[in-house]
Short mmCIF file of C-alpha atoms and ligand atoms in Angstrom, two decimals:
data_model
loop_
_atom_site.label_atom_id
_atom_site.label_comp_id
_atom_site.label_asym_id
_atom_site.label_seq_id
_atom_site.Cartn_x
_atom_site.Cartn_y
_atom_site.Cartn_z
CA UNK A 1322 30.31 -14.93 5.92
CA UNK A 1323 29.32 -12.05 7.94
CA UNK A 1324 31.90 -11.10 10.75
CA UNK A 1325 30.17 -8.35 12.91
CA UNK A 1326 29.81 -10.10 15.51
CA UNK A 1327 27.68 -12.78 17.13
CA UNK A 1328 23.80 -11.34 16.74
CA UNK A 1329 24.78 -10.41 13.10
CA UNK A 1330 25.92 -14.25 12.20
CA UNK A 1331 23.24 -15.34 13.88
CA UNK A 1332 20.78 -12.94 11.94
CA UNK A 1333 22.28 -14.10 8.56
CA UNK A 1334 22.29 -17.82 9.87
CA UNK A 1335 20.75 -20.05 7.18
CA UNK A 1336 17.29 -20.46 8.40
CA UNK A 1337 16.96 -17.20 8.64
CA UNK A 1338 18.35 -16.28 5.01
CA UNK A 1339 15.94 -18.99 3.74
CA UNK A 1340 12.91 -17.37 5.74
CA UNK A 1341 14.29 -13.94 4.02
CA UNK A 1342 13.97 -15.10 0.44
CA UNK A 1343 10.66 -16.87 0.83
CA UNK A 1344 9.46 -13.51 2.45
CA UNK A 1345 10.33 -11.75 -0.62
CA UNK A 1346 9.13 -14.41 -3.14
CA UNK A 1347 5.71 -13.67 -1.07
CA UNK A 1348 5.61 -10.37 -1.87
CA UNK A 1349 6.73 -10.74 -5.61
CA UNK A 1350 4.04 -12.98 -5.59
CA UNK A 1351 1.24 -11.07 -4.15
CA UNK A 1352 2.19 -8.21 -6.22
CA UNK A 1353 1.16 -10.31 -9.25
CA UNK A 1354 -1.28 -11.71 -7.66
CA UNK A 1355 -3.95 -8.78 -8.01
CA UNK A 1356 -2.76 -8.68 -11.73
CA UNK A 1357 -3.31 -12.01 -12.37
CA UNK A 1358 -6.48 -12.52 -10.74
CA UNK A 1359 -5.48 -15.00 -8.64
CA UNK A 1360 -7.49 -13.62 -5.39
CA UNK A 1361 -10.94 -15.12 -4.97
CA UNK A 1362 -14.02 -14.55 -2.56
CA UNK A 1363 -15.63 -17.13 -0.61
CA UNK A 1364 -18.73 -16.40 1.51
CA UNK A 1365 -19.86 -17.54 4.41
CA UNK A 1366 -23.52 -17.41 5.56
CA UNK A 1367 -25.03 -16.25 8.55
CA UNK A 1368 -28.16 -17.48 10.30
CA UNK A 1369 -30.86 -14.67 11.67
CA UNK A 1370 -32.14 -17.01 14.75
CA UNK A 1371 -35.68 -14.97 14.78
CA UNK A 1372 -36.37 -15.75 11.02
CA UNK A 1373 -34.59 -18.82 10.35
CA UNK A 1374 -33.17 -17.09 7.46
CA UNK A 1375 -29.79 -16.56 5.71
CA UNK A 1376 -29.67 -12.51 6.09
CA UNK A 1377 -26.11 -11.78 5.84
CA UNK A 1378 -22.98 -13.39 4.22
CA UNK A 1379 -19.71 -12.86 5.10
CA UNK A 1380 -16.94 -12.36 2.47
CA UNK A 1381 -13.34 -13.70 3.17
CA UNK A 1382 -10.50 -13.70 0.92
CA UNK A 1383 -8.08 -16.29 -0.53
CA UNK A 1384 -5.56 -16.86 -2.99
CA UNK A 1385 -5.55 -19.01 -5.64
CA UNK A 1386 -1.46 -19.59 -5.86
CA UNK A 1387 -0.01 -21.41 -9.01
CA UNK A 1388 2.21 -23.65 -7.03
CA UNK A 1389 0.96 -23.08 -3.46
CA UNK A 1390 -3.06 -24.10 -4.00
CA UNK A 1391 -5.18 -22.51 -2.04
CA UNK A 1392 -3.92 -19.94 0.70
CA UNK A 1393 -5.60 -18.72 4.10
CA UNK A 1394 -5.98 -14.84 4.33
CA UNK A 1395 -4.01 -15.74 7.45
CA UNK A 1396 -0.72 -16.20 5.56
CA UNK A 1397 -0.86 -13.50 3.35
CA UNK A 1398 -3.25 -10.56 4.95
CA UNK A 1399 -0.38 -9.27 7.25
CA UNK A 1400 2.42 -9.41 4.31
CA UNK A 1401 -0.38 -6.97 2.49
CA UNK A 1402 -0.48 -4.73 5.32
CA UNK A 1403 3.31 -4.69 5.60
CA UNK A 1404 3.72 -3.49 2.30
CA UNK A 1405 0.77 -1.62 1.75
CA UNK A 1406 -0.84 -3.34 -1.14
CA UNK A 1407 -3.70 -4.01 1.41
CA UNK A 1408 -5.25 -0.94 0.02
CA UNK A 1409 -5.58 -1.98 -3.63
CA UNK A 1410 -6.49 -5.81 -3.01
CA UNK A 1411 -8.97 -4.45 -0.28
CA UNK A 1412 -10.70 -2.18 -3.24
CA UNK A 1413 -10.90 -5.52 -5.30
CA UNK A 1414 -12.44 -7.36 -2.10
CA UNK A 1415 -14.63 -4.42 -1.51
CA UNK A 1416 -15.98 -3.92 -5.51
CA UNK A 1417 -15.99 -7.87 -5.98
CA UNK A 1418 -18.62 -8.21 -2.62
CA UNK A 1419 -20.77 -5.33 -3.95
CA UNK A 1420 -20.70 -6.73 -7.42
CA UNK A 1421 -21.93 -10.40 -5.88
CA UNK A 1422 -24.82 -8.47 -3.21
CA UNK A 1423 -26.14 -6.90 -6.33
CA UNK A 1424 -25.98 -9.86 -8.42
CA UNK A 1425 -27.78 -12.13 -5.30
CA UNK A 1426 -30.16 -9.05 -5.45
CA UNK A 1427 -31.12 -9.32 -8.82
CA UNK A 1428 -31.94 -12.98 -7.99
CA UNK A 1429 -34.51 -11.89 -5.92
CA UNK A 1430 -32.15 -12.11 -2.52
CA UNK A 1431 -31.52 -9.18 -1.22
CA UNK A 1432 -28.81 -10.38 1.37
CA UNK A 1433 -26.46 -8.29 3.46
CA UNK A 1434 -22.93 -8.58 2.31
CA UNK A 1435 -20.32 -8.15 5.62
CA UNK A 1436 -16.37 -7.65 4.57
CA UNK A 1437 -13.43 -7.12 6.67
CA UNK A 1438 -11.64 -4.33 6.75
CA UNK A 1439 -8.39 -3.71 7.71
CA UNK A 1440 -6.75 -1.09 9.84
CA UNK A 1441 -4.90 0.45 6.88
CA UNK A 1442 -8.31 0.66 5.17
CA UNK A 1443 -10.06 2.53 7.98
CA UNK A 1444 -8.99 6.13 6.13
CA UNK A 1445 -10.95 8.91 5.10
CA UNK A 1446 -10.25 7.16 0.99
CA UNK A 1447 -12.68 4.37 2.59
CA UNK A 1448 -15.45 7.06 2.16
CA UNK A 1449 -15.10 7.68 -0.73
CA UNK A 1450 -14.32 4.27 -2.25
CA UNK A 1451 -17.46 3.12 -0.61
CA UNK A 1452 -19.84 5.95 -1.67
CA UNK A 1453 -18.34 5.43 -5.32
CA UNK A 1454 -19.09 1.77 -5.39
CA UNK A 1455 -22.53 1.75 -3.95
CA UNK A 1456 -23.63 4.39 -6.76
CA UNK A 1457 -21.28 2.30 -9.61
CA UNK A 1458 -22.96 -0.92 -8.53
CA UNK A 1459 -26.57 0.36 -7.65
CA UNK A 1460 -26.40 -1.25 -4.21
CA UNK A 1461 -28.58 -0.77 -1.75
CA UNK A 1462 -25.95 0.63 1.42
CA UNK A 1463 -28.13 -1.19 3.72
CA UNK A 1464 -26.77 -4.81 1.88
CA UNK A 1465 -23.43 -3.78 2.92
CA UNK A 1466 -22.18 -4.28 6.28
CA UNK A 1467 -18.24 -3.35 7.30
CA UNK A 1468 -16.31 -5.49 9.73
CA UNK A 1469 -13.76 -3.55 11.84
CA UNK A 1470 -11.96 -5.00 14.77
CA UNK A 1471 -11.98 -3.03 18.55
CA UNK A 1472 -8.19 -2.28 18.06
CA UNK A 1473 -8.95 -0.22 14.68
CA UNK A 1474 -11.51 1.90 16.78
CA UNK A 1475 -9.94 2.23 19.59
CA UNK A 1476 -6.45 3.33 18.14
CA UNK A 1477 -7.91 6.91 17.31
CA UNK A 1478 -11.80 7.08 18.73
CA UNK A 1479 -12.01 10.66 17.51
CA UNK A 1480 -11.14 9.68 14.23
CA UNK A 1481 -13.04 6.33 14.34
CA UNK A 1482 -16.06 7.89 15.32
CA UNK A 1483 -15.54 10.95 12.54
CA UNK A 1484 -15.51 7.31 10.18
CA UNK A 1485 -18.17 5.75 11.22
CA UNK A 1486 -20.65 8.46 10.82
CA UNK A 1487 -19.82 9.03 7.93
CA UNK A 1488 -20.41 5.30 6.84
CA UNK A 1489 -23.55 5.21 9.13
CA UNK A 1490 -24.70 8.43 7.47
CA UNK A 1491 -24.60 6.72 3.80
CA UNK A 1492 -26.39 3.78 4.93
CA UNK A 1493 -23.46 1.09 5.52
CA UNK A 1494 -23.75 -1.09 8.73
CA UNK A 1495 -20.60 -1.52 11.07
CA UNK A 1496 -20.05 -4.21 12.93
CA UNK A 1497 -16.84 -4.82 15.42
CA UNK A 1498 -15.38 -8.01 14.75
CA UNK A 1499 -13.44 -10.26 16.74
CA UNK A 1500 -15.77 -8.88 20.01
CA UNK A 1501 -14.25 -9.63 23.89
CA UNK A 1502 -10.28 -10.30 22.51
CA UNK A 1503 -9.27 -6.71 22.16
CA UNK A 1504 -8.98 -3.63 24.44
CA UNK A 1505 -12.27 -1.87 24.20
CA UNK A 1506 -14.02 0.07 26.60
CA UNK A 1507 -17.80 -0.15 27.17
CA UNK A 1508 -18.69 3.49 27.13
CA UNK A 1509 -17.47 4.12 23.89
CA UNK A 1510 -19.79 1.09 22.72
CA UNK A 1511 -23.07 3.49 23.22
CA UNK A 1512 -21.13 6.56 21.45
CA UNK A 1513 -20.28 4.53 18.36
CA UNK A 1514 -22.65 4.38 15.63
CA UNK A 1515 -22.12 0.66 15.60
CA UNK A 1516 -25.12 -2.19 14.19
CA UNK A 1517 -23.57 -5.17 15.27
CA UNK A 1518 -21.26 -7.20 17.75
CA UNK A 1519 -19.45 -10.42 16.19
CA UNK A 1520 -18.68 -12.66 19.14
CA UNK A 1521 -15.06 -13.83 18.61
CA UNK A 1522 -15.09 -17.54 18.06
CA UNK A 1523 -12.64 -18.39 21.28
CA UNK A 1524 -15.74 -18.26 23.39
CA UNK A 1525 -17.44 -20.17 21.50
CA UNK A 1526 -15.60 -23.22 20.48
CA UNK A 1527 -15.55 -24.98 24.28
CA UNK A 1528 -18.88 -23.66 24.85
CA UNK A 1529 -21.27 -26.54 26.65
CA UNK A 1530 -18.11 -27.48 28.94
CA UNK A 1531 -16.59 -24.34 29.68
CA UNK A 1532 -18.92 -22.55 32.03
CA UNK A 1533 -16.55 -19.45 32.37
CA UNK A 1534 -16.81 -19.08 27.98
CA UNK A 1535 -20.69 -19.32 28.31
CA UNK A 1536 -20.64 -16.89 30.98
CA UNK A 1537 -19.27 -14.18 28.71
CA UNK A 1538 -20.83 -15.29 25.24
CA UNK A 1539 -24.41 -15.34 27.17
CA UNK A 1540 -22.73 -11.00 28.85
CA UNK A 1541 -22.59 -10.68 25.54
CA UNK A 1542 -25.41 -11.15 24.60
CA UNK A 1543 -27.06 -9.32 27.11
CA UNK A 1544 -24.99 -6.36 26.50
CA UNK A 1545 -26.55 -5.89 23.26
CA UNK A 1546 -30.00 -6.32 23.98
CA UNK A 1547 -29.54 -3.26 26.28
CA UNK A 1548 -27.48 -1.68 24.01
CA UNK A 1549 -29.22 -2.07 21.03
CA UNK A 1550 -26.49 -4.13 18.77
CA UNK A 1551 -27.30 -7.14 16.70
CA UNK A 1552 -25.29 -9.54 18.15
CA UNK A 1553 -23.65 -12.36 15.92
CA UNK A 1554 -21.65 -15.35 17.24
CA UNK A 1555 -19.61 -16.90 15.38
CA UNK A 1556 -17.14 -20.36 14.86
CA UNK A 1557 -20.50 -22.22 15.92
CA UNK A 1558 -19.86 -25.61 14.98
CA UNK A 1559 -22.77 -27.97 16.80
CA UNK A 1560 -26.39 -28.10 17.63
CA UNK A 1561 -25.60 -27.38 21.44
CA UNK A 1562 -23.79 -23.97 20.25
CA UNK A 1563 -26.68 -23.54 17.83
CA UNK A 1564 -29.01 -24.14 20.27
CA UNK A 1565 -27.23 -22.12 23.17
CA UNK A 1566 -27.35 -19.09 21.13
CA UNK A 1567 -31.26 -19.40 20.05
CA UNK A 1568 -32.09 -19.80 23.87
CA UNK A 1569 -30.21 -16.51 24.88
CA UNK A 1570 -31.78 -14.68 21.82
CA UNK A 1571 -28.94 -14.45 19.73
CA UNK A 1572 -29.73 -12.54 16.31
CA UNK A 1573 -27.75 -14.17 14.17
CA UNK A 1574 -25.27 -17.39 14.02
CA UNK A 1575 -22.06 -18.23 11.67
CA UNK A 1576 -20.14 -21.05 11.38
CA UNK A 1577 -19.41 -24.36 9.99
CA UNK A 1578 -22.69 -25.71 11.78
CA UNK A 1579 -24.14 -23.56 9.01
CA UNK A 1580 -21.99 -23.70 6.53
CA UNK A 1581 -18.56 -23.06 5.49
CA UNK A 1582 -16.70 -20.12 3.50
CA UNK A 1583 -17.77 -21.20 -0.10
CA UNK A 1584 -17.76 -19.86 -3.87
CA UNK A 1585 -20.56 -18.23 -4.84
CA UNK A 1586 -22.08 -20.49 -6.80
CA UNK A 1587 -22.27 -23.25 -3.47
CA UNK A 1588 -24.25 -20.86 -1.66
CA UNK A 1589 -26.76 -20.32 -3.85
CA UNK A 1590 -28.47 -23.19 -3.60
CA UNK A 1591 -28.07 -23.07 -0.01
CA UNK A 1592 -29.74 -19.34 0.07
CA UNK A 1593 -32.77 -21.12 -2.59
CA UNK A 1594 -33.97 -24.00 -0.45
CA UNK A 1595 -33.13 -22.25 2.99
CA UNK A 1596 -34.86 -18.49 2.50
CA UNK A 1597 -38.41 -17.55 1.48
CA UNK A 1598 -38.01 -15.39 -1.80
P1 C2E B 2604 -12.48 -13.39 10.80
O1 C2E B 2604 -12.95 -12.13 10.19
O2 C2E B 2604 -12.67 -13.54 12.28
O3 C2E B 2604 -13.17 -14.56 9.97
C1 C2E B 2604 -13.67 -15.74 10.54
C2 C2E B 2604 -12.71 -16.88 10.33
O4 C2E B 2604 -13.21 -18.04 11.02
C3 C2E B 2604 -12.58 -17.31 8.87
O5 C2E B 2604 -11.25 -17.76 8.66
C4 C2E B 2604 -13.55 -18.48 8.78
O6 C2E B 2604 -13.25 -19.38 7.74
C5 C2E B 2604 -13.35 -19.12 10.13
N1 C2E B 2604 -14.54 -19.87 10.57
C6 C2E B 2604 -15.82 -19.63 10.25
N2 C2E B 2604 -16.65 -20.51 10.85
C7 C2E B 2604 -15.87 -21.32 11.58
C8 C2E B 2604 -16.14 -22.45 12.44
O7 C2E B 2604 -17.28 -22.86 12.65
N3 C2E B 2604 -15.07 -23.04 13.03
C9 C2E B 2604 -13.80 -22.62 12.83
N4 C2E B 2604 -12.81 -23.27 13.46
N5 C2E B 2604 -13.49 -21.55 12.03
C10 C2E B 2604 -14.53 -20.92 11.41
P2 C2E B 2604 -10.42 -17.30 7.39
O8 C2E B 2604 -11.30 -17.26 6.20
O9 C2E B 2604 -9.20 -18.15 7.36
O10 C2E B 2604 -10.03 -15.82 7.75
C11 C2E B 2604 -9.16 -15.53 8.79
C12 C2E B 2604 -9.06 -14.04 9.05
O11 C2E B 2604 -8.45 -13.37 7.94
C13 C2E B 2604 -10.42 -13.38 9.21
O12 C2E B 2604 -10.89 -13.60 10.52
C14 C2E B 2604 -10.07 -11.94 8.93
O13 C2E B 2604 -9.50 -11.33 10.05
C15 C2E B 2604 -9.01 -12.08 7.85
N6 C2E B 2604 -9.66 -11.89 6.55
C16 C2E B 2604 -10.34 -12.78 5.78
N7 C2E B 2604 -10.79 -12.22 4.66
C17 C2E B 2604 -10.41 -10.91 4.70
C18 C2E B 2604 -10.61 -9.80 3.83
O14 C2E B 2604 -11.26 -9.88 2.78
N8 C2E B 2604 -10.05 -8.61 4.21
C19 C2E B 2604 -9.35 -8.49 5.38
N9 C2E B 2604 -8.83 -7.27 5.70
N10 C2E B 2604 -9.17 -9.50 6.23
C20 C2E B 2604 -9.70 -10.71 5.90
CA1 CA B 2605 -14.74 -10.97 10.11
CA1 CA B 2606 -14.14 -12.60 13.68
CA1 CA B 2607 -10.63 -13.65 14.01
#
């Protein structure tokens, strides 16, 4: 046993060894992971409220584990960032979701395709890595949208903004994720060559009987009507959030009142009988 005194025992105290370990199987793990080809896409669609049309899908990650089944991006997207393999598995997500746009393209849907990116990803390599896809892939940069939270834009704005030009320049969409938890201030909203605003799901979830949550959903809203934005909400789960969002002129709605994160090959049939070809 450990004898350095009381924190140190306590540090080395069983749970914690255990948590240790299964920290380190994790990253064993993941590091196989990419290798084996055990990371899969689902997509979820999103609703444009003027068109009644599926115009964009949104591409979230999970991991097929042996033992484990299927694990959230929750549980594992932080251990990537840790240890920097966010980079290599976010290349995968990145190539796989250009790969599928084209393919839906092909098939006579020419669908946006919006992925998450991480703060480790927002580097000057993203440029590149982007502009090298879109040309390997023959996408259209208009199908691809980028997902970046306020706190990755705000950390560095100079920089940010030097990003997103450059992204904006090539034809990508950006949209800030997560919109209303983070810091962000308001002024920098007009300066950044942003296309969209996701409306972070906490205001919507006790929408119809939480006036305060409808109150900034509906500011929101507004804010991007005079700013300009596309403005998405999403985590809508009923007809009265549905409907909510059509009456303030939301552009476009996700969540499981639509449809949840699926394969590929669920949403196609979805995108068939749903959109005019
Ligand atoms: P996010 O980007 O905010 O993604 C939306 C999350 O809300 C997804 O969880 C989705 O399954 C869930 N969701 C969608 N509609 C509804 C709804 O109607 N009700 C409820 N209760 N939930 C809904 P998921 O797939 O577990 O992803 C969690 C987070 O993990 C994402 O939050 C995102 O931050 C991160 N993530 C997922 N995929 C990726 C990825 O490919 N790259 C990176 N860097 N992060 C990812
Ligand atoms: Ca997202
Ligand atoms: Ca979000
Ligand atoms: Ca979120």
């Amino acid at each position: 046993a450990k004898h350095t005194g009381r924190d140190q025992f306590r540090f080395y105290a069983p749970k914690m060894k255990d948590r240790g370990r299964e920290l380190l199987a994790l990253e064993t793990d993941l590091r196989r992971a990419l290798e084996r080809e055990e990371f899969i896409l689902h997509y979820q669609p999103q609703l444009d409220l003027s068109t009644n049309q599926i115009t964009t899908v949104e591409a979230l990650v999970r991991w097929q584990h042996a033992q484990r089944g299927l694990v959230s991006p929750g549980d594992f997207i932080p251990l990537l960032e840790q240890t920097g393999l966010i980079i290599e598995v976010g290349n995968w997500i990145l190539e796989t979701a250009c790969k599928q746009a084209q393919a839906w393209w092909a098939c006579g849907y020419p669908l946006r395709i919006a992925v998450n990116c991480s703060a480790h990803q927002f580097q000057q390599y993203l440029l590149d890595t982007v502009h090298q896809l879109l040309q390997k892939h023959s996408l259209n940069p208009a199908c691809l949208e980028l997902e970046v939270t306020e706190s990755v834009v705000m950390q560095d704005v100079q920089y940010a903004t030097h990003i997103l030009e450059h992204l904006k320049a090539m034809g990508v969409t950006l949209a800030i994720d997560d919109f209303g938890t983070g810091y962000s201030s308001l002024a920098y909203l007009k300066r950044f060559p942003i296309h969209s605003l996701k409306i972070d799901h906490s205001f919507v979830h006790e929408l119809s009987d939480d006036s305060e949550d409808a109150a900034i959903a509906e500011a929101i809203v507004l804010l991007g009507h005079s700013l300009d934005l596309e403005v998405v909400a999403e985590g809508v789960e009923s007809e009265a959030q549905a409907r909510f969002f059509q009456n303030h002129q939301c552009h476009r709605i996700q969540g499981y009142w639509i449809g949840r994160p699926m394969p590929a090959e669920n949403l196609f049939p979805l995108i068939e009988s749903r959109n005019v070809k």
